[in-house]
Amino acid sequence: MAKFTAKPDELSKIDFTPPRTRWMETPVEIREHMFCHAAKPKELDVVGFPNGHEWRPQDEDWKLPENWERMLLEKMSDLLGKYRSFKVFMDICVRCGACADKCHFFIGTGDPKNMPVLRAELMRSVYRKNFTAAGKILRKIAGARDLTVNVLKEWWYYFYQCTECRRCSVFCPYGIDQAEITMMGRELTNLLGLNIGWIAGPVAACYMKGNHLGLEPHTITSSVEFFLDDIETITGIRINPSFNRKGAEILFVTPSGDLFANPGTYTAMGYLMLFHELGLDYTWSTYASEGGNFGFFTTNEMAKRLNSKIYAEAKRLGVKWVLGGECGHMWRVLHQYMDTWNGPADFLEVPKSPITGTVFENAKSTKMVHITEFTADLIKNGKLKLDPSRNDHLKVTFHDSCNTARGMGIFEEPRYVIKNVCKHFYEMPEDTIREKTFCCGSGTGLNASENMELRLRGGFARANAVRFVHEHYGVNMLANVCAIDRATLSTSMDYWVPGVGVTGVHELVGNALIMKGEKERTIDLRMEPLPGKEGAQ
Amino acid sequence: MGPIFALFAVIALVLVAFVGAGVANLHFLFGVVIPYAAFAIFIVGFIYRVLIWWGSSPVPFCITTTCGQQETLPWIKQSKLENPSSTSGVIGRMALEVLLFRSLFRNLKTQMVEGTKLVYGEAKWLWLAALAFHWSFLVIVVRHLRFFIQNIPAPLKAIEGLDSFLQVGAPLLYISDAVILLAVTYLFLRRVFIPQVKYISLAADYFALFLILSIAGTGVLMRYFLKVDVVGVKELAMGLIGFNPVEAKKMQEIGVLFYIHLFLVSSLLMYFPFSKLVHMGGVFLSPTRNMTANSRMKRHINPWNYPVHVHTYEEYENDFREKMKGAGIPVEKE
């Protein structure tokens, strides 16, 4: 595969003219740089996924199992029976097109099959043919078509060009959620062994080792050791966190990405510093060392299997409640799925901040609190000494992650925290934030490297809004509460808006936090000089 | 292709009624049998769609699409309608959605300017036309109740009065008649002229529009231009709901245009449960809108939740015990 080299000005020339041929007669073209490599059979075997086999998306022959049509249609029937959302969303779309130009992939590619309505029609057409009287009788007139290899390829290509961000569902007059349809599409492709490596690998790693990155227990502790060394260099304070400690009050779970790569690592340092300063009785876990859930991008069952570790570990360690770090889809799962799958967590207590005494009533069943809820409460109650001037070199904007925005609604908490630790905060245009926020372009396990064109095109809308505040207010830092964002927006910013960095909210907190007994700080968590301290070292 | 096919389909329906009632004098068929059958198909089909087809599938997860601030710390203001954590909030959200098309009101137009800049502009025409269409349709349906009630009740008269408050024409022009024709025409034109919308449109989308346009059109023709025997229509309608059809001679006197209108309405009723028009019921059942966003406060039950294979802590420790001990991590078994 040739390296992706297209320049931003080439990529932003987007043709929105639909093809001359109607969509059913326009076969899918599996384009280089727009798709991810296939999953390896061994990655699927680890977790018992069916039909793992060697295949390549660009090949003519996908080496599908015999009877694959019947398998798919049976599975589809099964899913229709399990999810009312699936049935209703198959039936009620009127094709008004309100969702069309709301999708970041459509905006970035101009490909009509990336309009949520049409991406859904790819599946509706097969639904009509097989599950409705009108489709069986009137066929094409009713928008029905047979399930063929080409249709399956089209499903695969476009259901892995959707990040389940749910922006379309905000604008749909019936709340039709493409994420639901994509999830069904991925259940179906997964059935035939047509998963992608970038998802299947982390799923297998998470299942066996506890986290997507496959960090083994000693690697986790040694990664954290590195952070502790850096924190000591910066603050003069040696922190001593615990792992898998029974009897701790709080279990802390965060995406493993925060332990692995910049700038997520700085966010992890922020957590460590905050918890140390509070004297929080908490523990990390190496078994439940993943907040994120790539299983969510395969099958519902797999997501549940991975998620089960959090409550299991909380129970084993005997903690009172669980605190969750900054991550997007992790919070959709924790907020809307975890309790249903693996609850009730009746062995835990309703979360109560040991510092402020605040009881988190909104998490009284799941017993899991979002870190920005926790920190916002600390700041509101005056429990933190903060020096926001340490972030004075930053002009910050905030990117709402799709999942925390539209699958949770956590808008004010992170903003409140940011505004208390930074003096310069600027919002992006209102149609691109909060419930109308744009995806980073690489969610749902699409943050591979071989699909770089897709990622950059998908990230174009978000980057465009950042560019606006960059040009108007000099914004140079894009804050967010998502590990995938921290990884992928860095790539997107370097490409579309050079000069804008990416940070987690708790990195900013870590910088501003005045710790007891700390030495005079001259550098920030990135080991770069603090404003006004450039000559200090 | 799509619009032309749909147009011919509607013309065919008109011709069937014209030939059937106007030429072959099958008034009993078109005035009694088909309307009864259509109504029965509509009721049974719609109940089947909502209660049996949709209703038989559970809602396994609480998948509210949250469009505002969650319920959180007491000093942060919750968006109670856009992210409702109580039943009253959900009722309010659904009322806004069903009565005012709140989500469609959010509509934006995304445009590329100066080559590479995205801008988001107001786009309220679709919302306005959709709202105008649905409300005028409702008013027209309600107005038609006068054909089925002997003594017209005051609320119905009030609606008629409001609908004709312009006091123009004889008979008085109903605003809803004009609005529905304009709104449906707009909805049709945008399907044809907006390239993306044209690309996604199916024959079925045009068919529904043409069918409704032809129903409204024949209705308008009857009221304002080619008068039919309104007294006869009322007698026929009263006969239908009393299960006591009027005699054949009276049916003949009404005029063929009425039978065309009635046949088109019957077609719409029969088509309804098998088409996208079921969004009328579906909007109430859409989980992203009708669910309470309280999934961390109250456990949502999935009726088909089943035990799954997990990788237990014990298995994990067996895999990594020595490494854990080496790293100073406590273990269960030494």
Coordinates of C-alpha atoms in Angstrom, one line a residue, chain A residues 22-24 93-95 121 128 134 138-144, chain B residues 1-10 188 191-192 197-212 271 275-277:
Chain A
R22 CA -28.3 5.7 -8.5
W23 CA -26.9 4.4 -5.3
M24 CA -28.2 0.9 -5.6
C93 CA -37.2 7.1 8.3
V94 CA -38.9 9.4 5.8
R95 CA -35.6 10.4 4.1
E121 CA -30.5 2.6 3.7
R128 CA -37.2 -4.5 3.4
A134 CA -44.0 -4.3 0.8
L138 CA -42.7 -4.4 -4.7
R139 CA -39.0 -5.0 -4.4
K140 CA -36.9 -2.2 -5.9
I141 CA -39.9 0.1 -6.0
A142 CA -40.2 -0.1 -2.3
G143 CA -36.4 0.4 -1.9
A144 CA -35.7 -3.3 -1.4
Chain B
M1 CA -37.7 7.5 -12.6
G2 CA -38.9 7.6 -9.0
P3 CA -41.2 10.6 -9.3
I4 CA -42.5 9.5 -12.6
F5 CA -43.3 6.0 -11.4
A6 CA -45.0 7.5 -8.3
L7 CA -47.0 9.9 -10.4
F8 CA -48.3 7.2 -12.7
A9 CA -49.2 5.1 -9.7
V10 CA -51.4 7.9 -8.3
F188 CA -41.8 17.7 -3.3
R191 CA -36.8 16.3 -3.1
V192 CA -36.3 17.2 -6.8
V197 CA -32.2 14.7 -1.1
K198 CA -33.0 13.7 -4.7
Y199 CA -30.3 11.0 -4.5
I200 CA -31.8 9.4 -1.3
S201 CA -35.4 9.6 -2.4
L202 CA -37.2 6.5 -3.3
A203 CA -40.3 6.1 -5.4
A204 CA -42.2 5.5 -2.2
D205 CA -41.2 9.0 -1.0
Y206 CA -42.7 10.6 -4.1
F207 CA -45.7 8.3 -3.9
A208 CA -46.7 9.4 -0.4
L209 CA -46.4 13.1 -1.4
F210 CA -48.4 12.7 -4.7
L211 CA -51.0 10.7 -2.9
I212 CA -51.5 13.3 -0.2
Y271 CA -50.8 2.0 2.4
S275 CA -44.9 2.4 4.6
K276 CA -42.6 5.0 6.1
L277 CA -45.8 6.8 7.2

